[in-house]
Amino acid sequence: MQPTPRLQNIRLSLLGRFACHLTLGALLVFGNGCSRTDSTTASTQELPPLPPEPNDLNLAATNSETPSQGLGFAGPPVDAPNGNWPSATAVTPQESPSPRTVTGLPIAADDEAMDATGKPRLQLRSDLDPDKLIDFLAAADQDMELIYSGRSGLSNQDEAIAEMQRIIQAKLEASRRLVENPDASPEQRTVGKRGELQALSHLASSGSLKAAEELEAIATAGLASDEPTVVSDSRLVLIGFALEALQNGKDAAPQRIVDLVEQHSPTNETADVPAMMVMGQARELLAQYGHIDEAKRVREAILKSFANSSDPDVAMMAAKLAGAVQFDGIDKLRADAIADKSVDVAVWTAAAQQLIDESRDLLTVQYLASTALELEGTNNSPLAAATYELLAKNFANSSESLGREVAVAIDANESRQAIIGSPFDVKLPSLEGETIEMSDYIGRVVLLPFWAAEFPASMQLFPNLIELREQHPNDIVIVGVNLDSRADERTANAKEKLGFPSLHSATDPSAEVPNPLVKKFGMVSMPFLVVLDRDGNVADICFTQRKLNEAIAKSLAKR
């Protein structure tokens, strides 16, 4: 099962990540940094990738996926680029950036101004004119990107943090000088104002309360600016503060978020992709906290601003970020159920039926089928059964695609229920070329993980299974079930690392039923594991770690 994306660390993603990604494309919030040519547009931005779809092993002619509920853009903090610092060997001398050669950049020439790699450190001199200040801001953004991406040549974490902070402070000072310089043009002052917001965003994200307070004050004042880009930047900062207030339980926060979002008026859809991303975060977080009406209004604002973009990629992203609003209400119930909070079956059924009534489409079917499987995996049988019943009731006679999707989900569920308590009487060859007699394991609990070399996710439970076997060497045995179409070199390489034997149930993608064993056990997701009790009967079918632990404990206790 693929987890529904969840937002984390909103303050970080909406404040601190602003400046970190200034030259990394559309994951930034303020555009492409402070370079002269990109101060008001971001024509070269790349759209961030949409979340990957789950890997589906189509062995039982099924394709049940969890629909995307929105994108979470929480990123690593300023003091931890990429989440991990590069090792000493991460950047070779050939890969290290060369010293700056841009004419006129304020580079120090003395040894004390060299960084740990022996390259000149960016220095802010006091005699820079507006043009040179803008060059400085562009160079600062470049250096920050190099540090953030691990390409700066700095392999020591403390040195990298210190250098990043030094550049941020220099950028803040340069931005303020540019704003106050009497010789600066209005356009140059705008670059300075945006750079100030960016630098303060960095500092606020790294824990500076003073910077956060200053940032909020400057952003509030920025709403009255005559420059649209400054107004937009300021509004995004304030949305970040409002989202933090929402997380802290402030009653006025939901309406504040809606007001700020609805005031947004894009002048260039492509350049405003970062704003759209922030709005998408706002919509999801509002829905997550139960503010469904406000989430709907934010969704409408996203679609109004971006859904009709002349750029098809922007329009597609708008649809993804806006989300399917009809899922917002039921998704809160789903989250409660998965978290073992009490959810009344009647309430769940009513919400699921409302979802179906509002949107009888493939996305709804896949969402409910996937949710039912997730509920099974957390042993919430009443809600799972109610969901399958609704699917059967509403879609049994639907169009071919909907009917087939529902039929597969229901048949798989019925197979899983029917197989429980039955003996594992399957006769299969082994990958090792030996005959495995399952009767040899009577008296012990047998774990049967289904796996395929081409689907690494199918093997993610293996280390835990081996650890369980080592804890109970006389009571637990592992026998894998490989599903590859043929035992090729990749399968052989994977087999050598398993530490246990495997049966081979070959899959034929061209057959009407690609893998009868998969169909027999109702397998529609990976990882997937069958537990046999001491008598050789199927005790349980597991596709979550939680259910696996419960099944093993129950089987071990049975003598």
XYZ file of C-alpha atoms in Angstrom:
559
model
C 0.000 0.000 0.000
C 1.265 3.425 -0.866
C 0.703 5.933 1.951
C -1.389 8.976 1.187
C 0.946 11.975 1.134
C 0.831 13.987 4.326
C 2.160 17.458 4.986
C 4.980 17.878 7.464
C 6.744 20.903 8.866
C 4.678 23.578 7.160
C 6.795 26.403 8.528
C 9.861 24.826 6.987
C 8.347 24.186 3.596
C 6.684 27.572 3.274
C 9.366 29.771 4.827
C 12.713 28.055 4.942
C 12.550 26.264 1.659
C 11.728 29.488 -0.178
C 15.281 30.665 -0.504
C 16.932 27.239 -0.410
C 15.477 26.436 -3.803
C 15.831 29.819 -5.450
C 17.697 28.401 -8.407
C 16.260 24.904 -8.352
C 13.113 25.584 -10.379
C 9.516 25.489 -9.318
C 10.081 24.091 -5.840
C 10.984 27.594 -4.765
C 8.311 30.034 -3.726
C 9.774 33.314 -4.850
C 10.954 32.681 -8.391
C 14.452 32.264 -9.727
C 16.380 34.209 -7.133
C 17.668 37.721 -7.480
C 19.532 37.674 -10.748
C 18.920 40.645 -12.977
C 17.282 38.731 -15.809
C 14.993 36.661 -13.587
C 13.801 39.262 -11.132
C 10.248 39.419 -12.370
C 9.702 36.232 -14.369
C 10.639 32.609 -14.188
C 10.347 31.501 -17.755
C 12.985 28.827 -17.344
C 11.386 27.140 -14.347
C 10.835 23.441 -14.529
C 7.591 22.053 -13.217
C 8.131 19.773 -10.231
C 7.401 16.131 -10.905
C 4.048 14.743 -9.904
C 4.150 12.023 -7.270
C 4.981 8.609 -8.684
C 2.175 6.136 -9.022
C 2.436 2.938 -6.948
C 4.062 -0.049 -8.592
C 1.300 -2.436 -9.534
C 2.163 -6.058 -10.106
C -0.668 -6.916 -12.493
C -0.654 -10.595 -11.680
C -4.320 -10.963 -10.874
C -5.539 -8.605 -13.609
C -5.972 -5.755 -11.175
C -4.966 -2.125 -10.981
C -6.049 -0.753 -7.630
C -4.267 2.482 -6.758
C -4.650 5.087 -4.085
C -5.497 8.426 -5.726
C -3.201 11.296 -5.005
C -4.623 13.436 -2.244
C -2.261 16.321 -2.871
C 1.424 16.915 -2.702
C 3.495 17.428 0.432
C 6.460 19.691 -0.196
C 8.247 19.513 3.139
C 11.947 19.839 2.453
C 15.160 19.563 4.419
C 16.037 22.504 6.649
C 18.654 25.096 5.863
C 21.141 23.299 8.078
C 20.662 19.914 6.424
C 20.754 20.089 2.613
C 19.182 17.094 0.908
C 18.425 15.620 4.320
C 21.982 14.222 4.454
C 25.335 15.892 4.259
C 27.695 14.736 1.520
C 30.539 12.521 2.552
C 34.132 13.542 2.058
C 34.148 11.646 -1.222
C 30.836 12.977 -2.465
C 32.444 15.727 -4.544
C 35.582 14.961 -6.481
C 37.994 17.710 -7.555
C 36.675 17.381 -11.096
C 33.105 17.888 -9.882
C 33.845 20.806 -7.607
C 32.727 24.182 -8.887
C 35.487 26.335 -10.323
C 36.292 29.775 -8.869
C 34.077 32.599 -10.086
C 35.114 34.284 -13.286
C 32.244 36.771 -13.593
C 33.796 40.170 -14.206
C 33.225 42.635 -11.405
C 32.041 40.190 -8.748
C 33.256 41.195 -5.301
C 35.774 38.434 -4.692
C 38.357 38.700 -1.955
C 41.957 38.073 -2.917
C 43.514 37.337 0.466
C 44.006 33.886 1.946
C 41.654 34.528 4.861
C 38.755 34.833 2.406
C 39.190 31.324 1.071
C 36.755 28.563 1.992
C 37.671 25.076 3.209
C 38.195 23.878 -0.365
C 40.637 26.667 -1.196
C 38.218 28.623 -3.364
C 37.426 32.310 -2.963
C 34.554 33.099 -0.622
C 31.910 35.530 -1.741
C 32.524 38.850 0.022
C 30.188 41.830 0.286
C 32.189 45.025 -0.150
C 30.893 48.404 0.935
C 31.408 50.178 -2.392
C 29.051 48.238 -4.665
C 26.693 50.089 -6.976
C 23.180 48.753 -7.745
C 24.349 46.680 -10.707
C 27.097 45.041 -8.654
C 24.666 44.422 -5.764
C 22.356 42.541 -8.109
C 25.330 40.552 -9.391
C 26.175 39.779 -5.786
C 22.645 38.510 -5.086
C 22.787 36.257 -8.142
C 26.161 34.875 -7.014
C 24.824 34.343 -3.494
C 21.918 32.310 -4.883
C 24.360 30.254 -6.922
C 26.553 29.522 -3.916
C 23.544 28.586 -1.788
C 22.389 26.153 -4.450
C 25.835 24.557 -4.597
C 25.903 24.068 -0.825
C 22.342 22.812 -0.735
C 22.943 20.280 -3.513
C 26.201 19.013 -2.016
C 28.268 20.306 -4.951
C 30.135 23.029 -3.085
C 33.084 20.850 -2.118
C 32.278 21.329 1.565
C 32.105 17.869 3.117
C 32.013 18.941 6.763
C 28.529 19.613 8.105
C 29.521 22.395 10.486
C 31.512 24.186 7.799
C 28.626 23.929 5.323
C 26.109 25.247 7.864
C 28.368 28.143 8.778
C 28.985 29.038 5.137
C 25.275 28.873 4.313
C 24.443 31.163 7.212
C 27.198 33.575 6.232
C 25.868 33.826 2.690
C 22.301 34.329 3.907
C 23.372 37.204 6.154
C 25.343 38.743 3.299
C 22.364 38.388 0.995
C 20.134 40.124 3.525
C 22.572 43.011 3.857
C 23.034 43.327 0.078
C 19.268 43.306 -0.477
C 18.752 46.096 2.040
C 21.522 48.158 0.537
C 19.901 47.791 -2.858
C 16.511 48.938 -1.528
C 18.080 51.983 0.115
C 20.503 52.917 -2.654
C 19.464 56.294 -4.131
C 20.885 55.349 -7.523
C 18.836 52.137 -7.787
C 15.993 52.014 -10.289
C 12.491 50.937 -9.190
C 13.097 47.547 -10.779
C 16.355 47.131 -8.887
C 14.694 48.096 -5.597
C 12.081 45.429 -6.286
C 14.861 42.857 -6.618
C 16.204 44.036 -3.276
C 12.835 43.774 -1.558
C 12.364 40.250 -2.823
C 15.894 39.301 -1.758
C 15.183 40.639 1.730
C 12.092 38.446 2.027
C 14.048 35.442 0.798
C 16.935 35.915 3.197
C 14.647 36.465 6.179
C 12.725 33.332 5.185
C 15.970 31.374 5.404
C 16.821 32.762 8.793
C 13.305 32.200 10.143
C 13.385 28.579 9.015
C 16.655 27.988 10.830
C 15.060 29.012 14.123
C 15.576 32.767 14.385
C 12.527 34.181 16.162
C 13.742 37.713 15.496
C 13.962 37.014 11.766
C 10.487 35.454 11.804
C 8.981 38.488 13.499
C 10.753 40.826 11.104
C 9.709 38.715 8.134
C 6.049 38.812 9.113
C 6.147 42.589 9.577
C 7.867 43.200 6.237
C 5.509 40.828 4.436
C 2.480 42.562 5.933
C 3.802 45.910 4.722
C 4.621 44.343 1.355
C 0.937 43.745 0.626
C 0.613 47.495 -0.009
C 3.466 47.543 -2.540
C 2.913 48.836 -6.070
C 5.036 45.975 -7.415
C 2.933 42.821 -8.077
C 5.839 40.441 -7.481
C 6.516 41.905 -4.044
C 2.828 41.665 -3.191
C 2.750 38.036 -4.322
C 5.898 37.130 -2.385
C 4.573 38.839 0.729
C 1.235 37.072 0.484
C 2.910 33.658 0.239
C 4.961 34.398 3.337
C 1.812 35.348 5.214
C 0.057 32.186 4.054
C 2.962 30.300 5.600
C 2.434 32.058 8.913
C -1.319 31.415 8.702
C -0.739 27.706 8.114
C 1.510 27.595 11.147
C -1.250 29.302 13.124
C -3.690 26.656 11.873
C -1.432 23.912 13.189
C -1.256 25.716 16.506
C -5.046 25.747 16.801
C -5.700 29.455 16.149
C -9.411 29.905 15.418
C -8.945 32.719 12.937
C -6.339 30.867 10.859
C -8.629 29.034 8.383
C -10.391 32.200 7.272
C -7.087 34.071 7.149
C -5.691 31.425 4.788
C -8.741 31.644 2.537
C -8.598 35.446 2.439
C -4.942 35.464 1.439
C -5.380 32.764 -1.191
C -8.422 34.408 -2.751
C -6.546 37.695 -3.026
C -3.958 36.050 -5.259
C -4.131 37.237 -8.853
C -1.481 35.642 -11.080
C 0.048 37.796 -13.777
C 1.946 34.905 -15.350
C 0.762 31.357 -14.636
C 4.120 29.693 -15.267
C 5.998 32.152 -13.070
C 3.367 31.671 -10.374
C 3.707 27.883 -10.183
C 5.334 28.206 -6.715
C 2.286 30.159 -5.534
C 0.043 27.411 -6.857
C 2.066 24.851 -4.917
C 1.658 26.791 -1.687
C -2.074 27.063 -2.347
C -2.174 23.305 -2.847
C -0.527 22.814 0.530
C -3.038 25.135 2.104
C -5.951 23.204 0.628
C -4.660 19.870 1.861
C -3.834 21.071 5.352
C -7.239 22.721 5.744
C -8.905 19.471 4.719
C -6.662 17.474 7.024
C -7.699 19.633 9.973
C -11.373 19.265 9.100
C -11.976 22.720 7.595
C -13.739 21.321 4.547
C -15.560 24.491 3.460
C -12.358 26.520 3.553
C -10.522 23.756 1.666
C -13.174 23.920 -1.065
C -12.705 27.676 -1.411
C -8.951 27.288 -1.770
C -9.505 24.587 -4.348
C -11.771 26.903 -6.316
C -9.123 29.622 -6.167
C -6.468 27.251 -7.538
C -8.679 26.205 -10.414
C -9.765 29.772 -11.141
C -6.179 30.998 -11.332
C -4.470 28.085 -13.045
C -6.809 25.414 -14.444
C -7.243 27.225 -17.759
C -3.562 27.994 -18.216
C -2.279 27.986 -21.769
C 0.520 25.746 -20.521
C -0.915 22.193 -20.329
C 1.621 21.181 -17.673
C 0.494 24.032 -15.433
C -3.159 23.121 -15.983
C -2.443 19.478 -15.119
C -0.555 20.460 -11.994
C -3.428 22.722 -10.954
C -5.819 19.782 -11.183
C -3.492 17.646 -9.065
C -2.878 20.315 -6.438
C -6.529 21.329 -6.266
C -7.306 17.738 -5.438
C -10.631 16.008 -5.651
C -12.571 17.987 -3.081
C -15.133 15.228 -2.677
C -12.438 13.122 -0.943
C -11.740 15.687 1.757
C -14.595 14.714 4.081
C -14.207 10.946 3.864
C -10.428 11.119 4.007
C -10.596 12.496 7.541
C -12.718 9.491 8.560
C -10.300 7.175 6.785
C -7.349 8.656 8.653
C -9.188 8.241 11.975
C -10.015 4.616 11.197
C -6.446 3.763 10.239
C -5.264 5.423 13.452
C -7.604 3.166 15.490
C -9.977 5.979 16.343
C -13.595 4.938 16.573
C -15.516 5.473 13.336
C -19.159 4.430 13.270
C -20.005 2.104 10.377
C -23.174 4.063 9.583
C -21.254 7.347 9.466
C -18.594 5.790 7.239
C -21.187 4.255 4.934
C -23.001 7.570 4.552
C -19.761 9.383 3.716
C -18.732 6.732 1.197
C -22.161 6.790 -0.439
C -22.033 10.573 -0.669
C -18.654 10.305 -2.371
C -20.108 7.852 -4.887
C -23.148 10.039 -5.511
C -20.977 13.095 -6.134
C -18.460 11.387 -8.385
C -19.222 8.023 -9.972
C -15.892 7.682 -11.720
C -12.779 5.524 -11.795
C -10.952 7.725 -9.286
C -13.712 7.160 -6.728
C -13.727 3.416 -7.338
C -9.953 3.167 -6.954
C -10.002 5.297 -3.835
C -12.655 3.162 -2.135
C -11.093 -0.141 -3.240
C -7.686 0.950 -1.982
C -9.160 2.244 1.269
C -11.012 -1.034 1.816
C -7.722 -2.894 1.418
C -6.044 -0.501 3.835
C -8.820 -1.089 6.359
C -8.326 -4.836 5.964
C -4.641 -4.373 6.635
C -5.356 -2.660 9.946
C -7.953 -5.282 10.955
C -10.859 -2.880 10.626
C -13.104 -5.564 9.165
C -16.506 -3.854 9.680
C -15.530 -0.738 7.718
C -13.766 -2.796 5.060
C -16.819 -5.019 4.602
C -19.120 -2.006 4.399
C -16.908 -0.481 1.707
C -16.880 -3.614 -0.412
C -20.671 -3.856 -0.067
C -21.076 -0.290 -1.308
C -18.821 -0.962 -4.272
C -20.819 -4.030 -5.224
C -24.150 -2.255 -4.749
C -23.251 0.829 -6.762
C -21.013 -0.474 -9.526
C -22.017 -4.060 -10.268
C -23.676 -3.018 -13.539
C -21.446 -0.052 -14.336
C -19.386 0.591 -17.441
C -16.770 -1.945 -18.435
C -13.831 -0.164 -16.778
C -15.632 0.599 -13.524
C -17.304 -2.779 -13.340
C -14.042 -4.604 -14.004
C -12.190 -2.586 -11.361
C -14.857 -3.312 -8.764
C -15.084 -6.969 -9.719
C -11.349 -7.460 -9.276
C -11.374 -5.786 -5.862
C -14.352 -7.783 -4.632
C -13.130 -11.106 -6.042
C -9.743 -10.589 -4.420
C -11.358 -9.811 -1.079
C -13.561 -12.888 -1.302
C -10.528 -15.022 -2.179
C -8.637 -13.752 0.839
C -11.542 -14.514 3.129
C -12.156 -17.964 1.627
C -8.573 -19.167 1.856
C -8.259 -18.552 5.600
C -8.234 -21.898 7.426
C -7.470 -23.913 4.285
C -4.347 -26.058 3.980
C -1.545 -24.791 1.776
C -1.626 -27.694 -0.645
C 0.132 -25.969 -3.559
C 2.737 -28.036 -5.407
C 5.459 -25.817 -6.883
C 9.117 -26.246 -7.846
C 11.749 -24.287 -5.959
C 14.192 -21.711 -7.288
C 16.999 -23.856 -5.884
C 16.024 -26.814 -8.057
C 14.933 -28.841 -5.064
C 11.539 -30.177 -4.070
C 10.145 -28.474 -1.002
C 7.658 -30.519 0.967
C 5.495 -28.157 2.996
C 4.491 -31.089 5.199
C 8.050 -31.025 6.560
C 7.173 -27.809 8.384
C 4.150 -29.082 10.280
C 4.545 -28.018 13.911
C 6.127 -24.686 13.022
C 4.727 -21.339 11.848
C 5.565 -20.788 8.180
C 5.945 -17.315 6.695
C 5.343 -17.214 2.932
C 6.371 -13.821 1.508
C 5.390 -13.368 -2.159
C 8.091 -11.521 -4.095
C 9.429 -10.665 -7.530
C 12.918 -9.428 -8.376
C 11.522 -6.646 -10.545
C 9.484 -5.248 -7.654
C 11.909 -4.300 -4.844
C 9.000 -3.198 -2.622
C 7.954 -6.840 -2.402
C 11.127 -7.608 -0.439
C 11.042 -4.800 2.095
C 9.708 -7.102 4.840
C 12.531 -9.639 4.505
C 14.941 -8.239 7.131
C 12.171 -8.198 9.700
C 11.099 -11.737 8.826
C 14.645 -13.019 9.228
C 14.916 -11.265 12.581
C 11.683 -12.923 13.723
C 12.993 -16.302 12.617
C 16.203 -15.756 14.578
C 14.156 -14.882 17.655
C 12.134 -18.098 17.284
C 14.461 -20.565 15.499
C 12.463 -23.608 16.576
C 9.059 -22.150 15.810
C 9.325 -20.025 12.640
C 10.463 -20.925 9.150
C 10.464 -18.779 5.995
C 9.663 -20.061 2.511
C 9.431 -17.426 -0.200
C 7.115 -17.540 -3.212
C 8.767 -15.994 -6.274
C 6.440 -14.623 -8.959
C 8.868 -13.727 -11.746
C 7.842 -14.897 -15.204
C 11.092 -16.829 -15.393
C 13.971 -17.344 -13.018
C 16.493 -15.155 -14.810
C 19.783 -13.646 -13.647
C 18.059 -10.883 -11.707
C 15.986 -13.457 -9.829
C 19.108 -15.531 -9.144
C 20.982 -12.512 -7.779
C 18.084 -11.645 -5.494
C 17.752 -15.258 -4.360
C 21.370 -15.359 -3.195
C 20.654 -12.572 -0.727
C 17.433 -13.989 0.721
C 18.664 -16.367 3.389
C 15.732 -18.744 2.857
C 14.409 -21.046 0.093
C 11.733 -19.969 -2.380
C 9.056 -21.681 -4.405
C 8.602 -20.430 -7.960
C 5.108 -19.590 -9.225
C 5.795 -18.322 -12.748
C 3.707 -15.439 -14.025
C 2.476 -15.377 -17.615
C 1.521 -11.775 -18.514
C -0.211 -12.933 -21.705
C -2.590 -15.319 -19.933
C -6.152 -14.393 -18.981
C -5.166 -15.093 -15.377
C -1.469 -14.179 -15.261
C -0.824 -16.046 -12.008
C -3.412 -18.483 -10.598
C -1.713 -18.621 -7.193
C -1.870 -14.849 -6.882
C -5.548 -14.926 -7.795
C -6.214 -17.771 -5.375
C -4.798 -15.750 -2.476
C -6.384 -12.444 -3.551
C -3.098 -10.603 -3.876
C -3.495 -7.030 -5.168
C -0.620 -5.188 -3.473
C 2.936 -5.643 -2.285
C 4.404 -6.496 0.153
C 2.181 -9.532 0.603
C 2.699 -12.413 3.018
C 0.791 -15.565 3.935
C 1.111 -17.018 7.442
C 0.624 -20.778 7.902
C -0.180 -22.068 11.367
C 1.470 -25.087 12.971
C -1.001 -27.396 11.232
C -0.096 -26.095 7.769
C -3.300 -24.098 7.329
C -3.534 -20.492 6.173
C -3.778 -18.488 9.392
C -3.750 -15.008 7.899
C -2.836 -12.871 4.905
C -0.788 -9.777 5.647
C 0.104 -6.683 3.660
C 0.977 -4.419 6.579
C 3.616 -4.810 9.279
C 0.982 -4.359 11.952
C -1.146 -7.242 10.727
C 1.933 -9.404 10.289
C 2.997 -8.918 13.904
C -0.482 -9.749 15.144
C -0.770 -12.841 12.953
C 2.614 -14.219 14.014
C 1.923 -13.642 17.700
C -1.405 -15.420 17.402
C 0.068 -18.355 15.486
C 2.989 -18.773 17.874
C 0.624 -18.829 20.829
C -1.359 -21.669 19.272
C 0.082 -25.061 20.208
